[in-house]
XYZ file of C-alpha atoms in Angstrom:
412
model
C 0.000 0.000 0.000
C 2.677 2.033 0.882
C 3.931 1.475 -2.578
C 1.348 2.630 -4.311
C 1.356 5.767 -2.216
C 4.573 7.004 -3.678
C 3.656 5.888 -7.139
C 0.851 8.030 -7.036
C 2.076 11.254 -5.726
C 5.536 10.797 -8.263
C 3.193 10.882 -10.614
C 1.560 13.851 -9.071
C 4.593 15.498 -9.388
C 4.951 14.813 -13.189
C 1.918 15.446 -14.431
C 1.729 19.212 -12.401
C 5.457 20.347 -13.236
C 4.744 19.550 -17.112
C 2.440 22.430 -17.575
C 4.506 24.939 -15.413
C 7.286 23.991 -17.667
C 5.804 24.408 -21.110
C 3.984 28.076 -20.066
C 7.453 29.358 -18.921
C 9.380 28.485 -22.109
C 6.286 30.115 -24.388
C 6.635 33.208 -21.771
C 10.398 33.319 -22.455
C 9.937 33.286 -26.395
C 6.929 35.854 -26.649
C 8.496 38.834 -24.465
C 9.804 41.642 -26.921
C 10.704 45.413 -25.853
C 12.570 48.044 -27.778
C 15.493 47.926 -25.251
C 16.069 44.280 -25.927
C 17.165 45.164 -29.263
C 20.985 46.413 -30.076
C 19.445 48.351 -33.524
C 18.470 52.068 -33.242
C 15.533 51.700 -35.553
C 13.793 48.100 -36.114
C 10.517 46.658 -36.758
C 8.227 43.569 -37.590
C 5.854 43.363 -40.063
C 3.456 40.970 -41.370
C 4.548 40.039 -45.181
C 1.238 39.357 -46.266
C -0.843 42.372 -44.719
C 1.734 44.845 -44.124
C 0.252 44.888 -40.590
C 3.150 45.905 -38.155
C 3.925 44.001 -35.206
C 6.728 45.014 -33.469
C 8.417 48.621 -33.814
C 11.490 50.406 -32.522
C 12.022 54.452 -33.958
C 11.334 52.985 -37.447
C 10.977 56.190 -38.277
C 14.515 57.237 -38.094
C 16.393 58.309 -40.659
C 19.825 56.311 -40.864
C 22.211 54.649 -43.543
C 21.216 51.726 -45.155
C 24.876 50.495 -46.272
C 24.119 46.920 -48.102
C 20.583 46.891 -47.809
C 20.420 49.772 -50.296
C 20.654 46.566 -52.866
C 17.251 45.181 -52.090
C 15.979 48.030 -54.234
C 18.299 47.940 -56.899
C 17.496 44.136 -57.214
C 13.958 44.611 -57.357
C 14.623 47.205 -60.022
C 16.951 45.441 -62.124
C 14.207 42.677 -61.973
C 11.360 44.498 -63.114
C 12.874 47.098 -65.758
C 15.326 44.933 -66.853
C 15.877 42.252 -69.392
C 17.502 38.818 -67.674
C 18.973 38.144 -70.959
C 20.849 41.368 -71.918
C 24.704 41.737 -71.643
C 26.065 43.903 -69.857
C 29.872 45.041 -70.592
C 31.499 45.932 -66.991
C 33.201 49.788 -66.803
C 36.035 50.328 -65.176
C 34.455 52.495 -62.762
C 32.361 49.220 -61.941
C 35.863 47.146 -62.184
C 37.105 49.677 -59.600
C 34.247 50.329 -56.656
C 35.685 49.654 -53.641
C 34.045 46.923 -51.197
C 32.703 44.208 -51.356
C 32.898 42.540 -54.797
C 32.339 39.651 -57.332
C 35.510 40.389 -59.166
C 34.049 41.754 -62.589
C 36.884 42.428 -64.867
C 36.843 45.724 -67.262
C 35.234 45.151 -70.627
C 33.960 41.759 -69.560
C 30.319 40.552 -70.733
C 27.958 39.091 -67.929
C 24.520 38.705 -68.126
C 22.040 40.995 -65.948
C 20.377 38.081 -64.305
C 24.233 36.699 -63.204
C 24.919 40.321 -62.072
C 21.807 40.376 -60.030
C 22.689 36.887 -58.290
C 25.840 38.512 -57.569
C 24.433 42.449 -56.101
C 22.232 39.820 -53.536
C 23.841 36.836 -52.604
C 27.667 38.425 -52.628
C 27.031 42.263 -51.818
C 28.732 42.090 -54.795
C 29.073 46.374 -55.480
C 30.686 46.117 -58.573
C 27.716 44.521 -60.029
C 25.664 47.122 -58.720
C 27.521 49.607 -60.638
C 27.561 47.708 -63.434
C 24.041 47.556 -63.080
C 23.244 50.885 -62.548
C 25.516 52.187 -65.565
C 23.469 49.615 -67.733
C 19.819 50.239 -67.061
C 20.402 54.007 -66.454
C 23.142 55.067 -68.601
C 25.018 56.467 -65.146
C 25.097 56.312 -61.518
C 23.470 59.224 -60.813
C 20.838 59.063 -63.155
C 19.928 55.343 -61.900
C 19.495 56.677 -58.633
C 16.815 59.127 -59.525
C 15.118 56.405 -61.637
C 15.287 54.444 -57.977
C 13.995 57.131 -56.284
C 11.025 57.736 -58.630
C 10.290 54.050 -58.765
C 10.055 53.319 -55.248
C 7.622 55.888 -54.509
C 5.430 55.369 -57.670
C 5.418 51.564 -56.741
C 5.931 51.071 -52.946
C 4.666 54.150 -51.770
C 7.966 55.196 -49.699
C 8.106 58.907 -48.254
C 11.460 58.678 -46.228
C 14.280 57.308 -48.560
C 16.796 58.790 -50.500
C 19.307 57.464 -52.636
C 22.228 58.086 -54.383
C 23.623 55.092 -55.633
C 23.059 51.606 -56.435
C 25.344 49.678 -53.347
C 24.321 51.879 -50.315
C 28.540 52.814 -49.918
C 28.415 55.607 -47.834
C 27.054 59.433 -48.636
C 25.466 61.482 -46.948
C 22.481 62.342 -48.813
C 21.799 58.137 -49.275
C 19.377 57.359 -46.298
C 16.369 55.668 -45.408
C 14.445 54.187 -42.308
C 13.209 50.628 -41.018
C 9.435 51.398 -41.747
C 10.648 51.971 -45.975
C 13.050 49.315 -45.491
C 10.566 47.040 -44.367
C 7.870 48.436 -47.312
C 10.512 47.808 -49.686
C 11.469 44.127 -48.795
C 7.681 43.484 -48.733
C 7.043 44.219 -52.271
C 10.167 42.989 -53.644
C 9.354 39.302 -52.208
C 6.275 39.282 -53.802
C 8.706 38.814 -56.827
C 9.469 34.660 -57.778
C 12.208 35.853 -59.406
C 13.180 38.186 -56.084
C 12.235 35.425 -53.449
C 14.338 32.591 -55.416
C 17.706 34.718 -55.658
C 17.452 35.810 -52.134
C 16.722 32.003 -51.139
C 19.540 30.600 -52.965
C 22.020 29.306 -50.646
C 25.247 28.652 -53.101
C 26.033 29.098 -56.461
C 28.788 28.462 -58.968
C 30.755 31.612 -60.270
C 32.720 31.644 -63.382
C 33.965 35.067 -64.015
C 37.018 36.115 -65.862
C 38.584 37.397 -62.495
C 36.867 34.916 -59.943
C 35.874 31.531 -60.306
C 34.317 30.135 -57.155
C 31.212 29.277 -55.408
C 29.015 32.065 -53.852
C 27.712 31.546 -50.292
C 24.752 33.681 -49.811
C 25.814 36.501 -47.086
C 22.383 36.305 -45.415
C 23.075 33.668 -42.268
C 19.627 33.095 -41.604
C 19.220 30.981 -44.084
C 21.080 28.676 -42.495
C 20.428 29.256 -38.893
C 16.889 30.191 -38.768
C 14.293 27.371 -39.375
C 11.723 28.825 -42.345
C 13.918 31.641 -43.797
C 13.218 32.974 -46.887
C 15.485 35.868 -47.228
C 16.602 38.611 -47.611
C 20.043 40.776 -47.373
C 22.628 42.126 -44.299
C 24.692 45.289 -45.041
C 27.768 47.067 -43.339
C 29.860 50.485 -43.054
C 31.364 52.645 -40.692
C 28.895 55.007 -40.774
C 25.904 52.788 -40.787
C 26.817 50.164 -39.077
C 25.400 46.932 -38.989
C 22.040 46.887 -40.987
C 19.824 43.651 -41.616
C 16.558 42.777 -43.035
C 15.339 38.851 -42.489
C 12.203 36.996 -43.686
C 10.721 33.763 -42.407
C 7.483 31.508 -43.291
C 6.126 29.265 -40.748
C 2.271 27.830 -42.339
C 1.217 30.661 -44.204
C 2.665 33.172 -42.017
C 5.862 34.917 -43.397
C 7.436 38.057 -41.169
C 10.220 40.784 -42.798
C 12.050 42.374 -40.047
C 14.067 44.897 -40.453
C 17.852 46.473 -37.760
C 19.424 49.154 -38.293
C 22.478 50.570 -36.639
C 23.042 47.558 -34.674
C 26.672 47.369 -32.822
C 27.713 44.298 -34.461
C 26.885 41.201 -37.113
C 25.883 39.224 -34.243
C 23.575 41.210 -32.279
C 22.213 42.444 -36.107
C 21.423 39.377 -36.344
C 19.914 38.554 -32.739
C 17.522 41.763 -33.271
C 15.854 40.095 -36.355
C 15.928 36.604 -34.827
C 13.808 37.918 -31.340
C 11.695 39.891 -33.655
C 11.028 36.954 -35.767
C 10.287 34.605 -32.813
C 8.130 37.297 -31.299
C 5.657 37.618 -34.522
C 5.440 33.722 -34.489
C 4.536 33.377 -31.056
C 2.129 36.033 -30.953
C 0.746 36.295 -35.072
C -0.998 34.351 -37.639
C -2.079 35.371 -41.063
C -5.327 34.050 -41.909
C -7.545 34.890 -44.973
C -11.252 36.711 -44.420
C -12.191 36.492 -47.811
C -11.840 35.547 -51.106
C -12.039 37.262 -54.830
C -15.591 37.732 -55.485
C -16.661 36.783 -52.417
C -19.917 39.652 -51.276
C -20.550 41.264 -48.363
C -24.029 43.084 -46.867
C -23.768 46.099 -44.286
C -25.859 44.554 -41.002
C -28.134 46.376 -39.393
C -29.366 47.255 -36.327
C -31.431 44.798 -34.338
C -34.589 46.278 -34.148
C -34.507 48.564 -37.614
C -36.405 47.561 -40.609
C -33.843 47.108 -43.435
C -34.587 48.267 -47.017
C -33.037 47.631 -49.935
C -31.343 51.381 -50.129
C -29.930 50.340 -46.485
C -28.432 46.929 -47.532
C -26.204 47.630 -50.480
C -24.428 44.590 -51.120
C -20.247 44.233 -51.644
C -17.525 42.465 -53.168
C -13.981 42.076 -52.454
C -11.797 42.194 -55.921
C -9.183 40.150 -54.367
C -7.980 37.662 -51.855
C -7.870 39.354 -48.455
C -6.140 38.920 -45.405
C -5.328 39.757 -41.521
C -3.020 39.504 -39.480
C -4.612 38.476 -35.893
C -3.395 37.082 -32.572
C -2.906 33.325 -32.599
C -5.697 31.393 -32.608
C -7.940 34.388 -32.583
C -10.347 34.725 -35.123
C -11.318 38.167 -36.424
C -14.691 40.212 -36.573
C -15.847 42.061 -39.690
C -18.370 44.849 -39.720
C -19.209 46.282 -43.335
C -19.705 49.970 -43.588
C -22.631 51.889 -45.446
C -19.616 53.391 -47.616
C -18.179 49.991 -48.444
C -15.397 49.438 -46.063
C -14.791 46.301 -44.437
C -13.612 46.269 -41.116
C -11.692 43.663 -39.404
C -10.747 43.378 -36.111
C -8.437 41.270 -34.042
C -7.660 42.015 -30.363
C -5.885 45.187 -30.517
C -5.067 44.656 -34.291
C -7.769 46.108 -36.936
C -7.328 47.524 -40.578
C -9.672 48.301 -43.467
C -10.450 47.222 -46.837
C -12.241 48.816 -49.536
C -14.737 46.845 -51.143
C -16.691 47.149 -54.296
C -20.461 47.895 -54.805
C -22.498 45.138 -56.619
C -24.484 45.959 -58.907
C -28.152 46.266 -57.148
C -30.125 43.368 -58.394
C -33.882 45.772 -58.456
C -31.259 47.301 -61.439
C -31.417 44.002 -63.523
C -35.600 43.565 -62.490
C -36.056 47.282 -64.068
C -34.360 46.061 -66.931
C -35.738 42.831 -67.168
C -39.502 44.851 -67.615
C -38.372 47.023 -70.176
C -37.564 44.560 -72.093
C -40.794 42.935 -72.992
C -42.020 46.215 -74.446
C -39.175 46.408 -77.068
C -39.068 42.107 -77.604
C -43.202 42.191 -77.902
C -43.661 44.903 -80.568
C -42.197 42.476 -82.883
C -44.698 40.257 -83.220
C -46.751 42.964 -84.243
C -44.652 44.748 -86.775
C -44.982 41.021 -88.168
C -48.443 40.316 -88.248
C -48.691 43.601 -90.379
C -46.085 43.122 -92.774
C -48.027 39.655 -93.528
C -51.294 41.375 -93.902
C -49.838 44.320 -96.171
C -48.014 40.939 -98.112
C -51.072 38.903 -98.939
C -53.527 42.294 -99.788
C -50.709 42.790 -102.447
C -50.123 39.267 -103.399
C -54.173 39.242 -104.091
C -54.660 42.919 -106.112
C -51.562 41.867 -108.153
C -52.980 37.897 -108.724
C -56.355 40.058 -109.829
C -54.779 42.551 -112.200
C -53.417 39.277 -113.330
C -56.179 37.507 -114.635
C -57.900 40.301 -115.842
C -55.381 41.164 -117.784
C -55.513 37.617 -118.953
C -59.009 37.097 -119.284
C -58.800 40.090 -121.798
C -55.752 38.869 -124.027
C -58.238 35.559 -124.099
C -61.316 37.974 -126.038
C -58.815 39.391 -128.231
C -57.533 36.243 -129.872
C -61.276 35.241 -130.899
C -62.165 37.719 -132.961
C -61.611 37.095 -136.364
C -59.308 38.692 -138.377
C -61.160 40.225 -140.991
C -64.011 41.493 -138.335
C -62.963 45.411 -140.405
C -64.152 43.364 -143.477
C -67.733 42.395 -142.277
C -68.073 46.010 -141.048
């Protein structure tokens, strides 16, 4: 009996220390404050939504060393041709840095060069880069400029070359940073350079295998991306990307004191958004949507305008959470999420008392043929019978003539 006893209260013991155990270590991986982070500026945001998580002075303005490449990659991408050759300058053979070794007057490809800019920092192939799709430095930087805000919306960057080397009108902050990974990784062609791990290099200067700068991808389970950066005056700058399910995160350091605490920022940021965030969809392309009502009010069809969404949509909402929507008289759909909520537009469906007023107009203009019809018919046969009577006549007549004889002047 006595046996048993202790049996039962070791097993107490186990079952009530289990619990206690597993709520610590979730505490220990969900805490996140802005002085636990070595960067200046940083922040978390949701890949998918935008929505931001996590944020430390992102809107600082600082310099971007390396990072500066994320935009010239997503440039090159989308303005340039993969296929065209591009002859290296010397001013690209030249740029100090970090390089890929181009030689002066060699011939690479822009899709090699672009492989090199974000997997080897490489800034000679930024250069070269820059020089090829905008005839000069300084005139590919204004195309940069003019193409981030016209397609990401950015109000606090400024650049002045393609490699982020250091000047000190080239600047931008975490929150642009951040904008600007998020729409370049909604580029394949983007997400599978930034992925790639290693690749051969066979230039005329260099021939050796690239290992992808970006350590996360080989230290942080579900990376994706994207690109670290470096110089005296900006010190250590990194922007990471993970997907875990169909949640993917973009963090962003910047000014951080060293590689490794760059790269500890992003990790706790990253393992903050995970334990705390999902992404989950609240509708689908087409899907419609009626403004509720009131309990008590007598809805009309004026009051209950009916929605659609043009697109997929999604929120980002505390795990295992799920979101309320409220549709406004205006359209807007609503969604909200713990302390978390953002808007969508929606667009108005066509009222379906629109189609019934057609739909009775109709008969009108669809029914008067008929009668046109019947009258043509009538009009058709009265003429078909005076014509037939003229006819016969006339026939009848022509008959009369041919019997009288031929000398009836004669018998006169």
């Amino acid at each position: 009996m006595r046996y048993v006893l202790i049996c039962l209260l070791a097993a107490a013991c186990v079952f009530s220390t289990a619990p206690a155990q597993q709520v610590k270590a979730q505490e220990g991986s969900a805490v996140l404050s802005p002085d636990m982070l070595s960067g200046e500026s940083a922040i978390l945001i949701d890949a998918k939504t935008g929505q931001v998580l996590f944020e430390k002075n992102p809107h600082a303005k600082l310099y971007p060393a390396s990072i500066t490449k994320i935009a010239t990659g997503i440039y090159a991408i989308e303005r340039g041709n993969p296929d065209d050759i591009v002859t290296v300058s010397r001013r690209a053979r030249w740029e100090e840095g970090t390089r890929v070794y181009l030689a002066e007057g060699e011939k690479v490809t822009l899709k090699k060069l672009e492989y090199g800019l974000l997997m080897n920092s490489g800034n000679d192939a930024a250069t070269a880069i820059a020089e090829h799709l905008g005839s000069s430095v300084e005139q590919f930087a204004e195309q940069l400029n003019a193409y981030l805000v016209e397609k990401v919306g950015i109000e606090e960057t400024h650049f002045t070359n393609a490699h982020g080397l250091h000047d000190p009108n080239h600047y931008t902050t975490a929150a642009d940073m951040a904008k600007i990974a998020q729409y370049a990784m909604k580029n394949p062609i983007f997400r599978e350079i930034v992925a790639t791990e290693r690749l051969p290099w066979d230039g005329l200067e260099w021939k050796t295998v690239l290992v992808n700068h970006n350590k996360l991808l080989r230290n942080y389970e579900g990376a994706t991306g994207i690109k670290n950066g470096f110089t005296d005056q900006a010190r250590n700058t990194l922007v990471g990307s993970a997907k875990r399910g169909n949640t993917e995160l973009i963090a962003v350091t910047m000014k951080a004191g060293s590689s490794n605490l760059s790269y500890k920022d992003v990790t706790a940021m990253l393992d903050y958004g995970f334990a705390h965030f999902e992404t989950k969809q609240i509708a689908h392309a087409g899907q419609t949507f009626t403004r509720a009502v009131q309990s008590g009010q007598q809805p009309s069809e004026e009051a209950l305008p009916t929605f659609t969404a043009d697109a997929d949509l999604y929120a980002t909402v505390p795990l295992g959470t799920t979101p309320e929507t409220e549709v406004t008289s205006g359209g807007q759909l609503i969604v909200r999420a713990g302390e978390l909520s953002r808007t969508y537009a929606l667009k108005r469906k066509e009222e379906p008392r629109v189609a019934a007023a057609a739909s009775k107009e109709e008969p009108e203009s669809v029914s008067s043929g008929p009668r046109y019809g019947i009258l043509f018919t009538w009009l058709g046969l009265n003429l078909f019978l005076v014509t037939y009577t003229v006819a016969r006549a006339r026939k009848r007549r022509r008959q009369r003539i041919r019997q009288i004889p031929r000398n009836w002047d004669r018998i006169q």
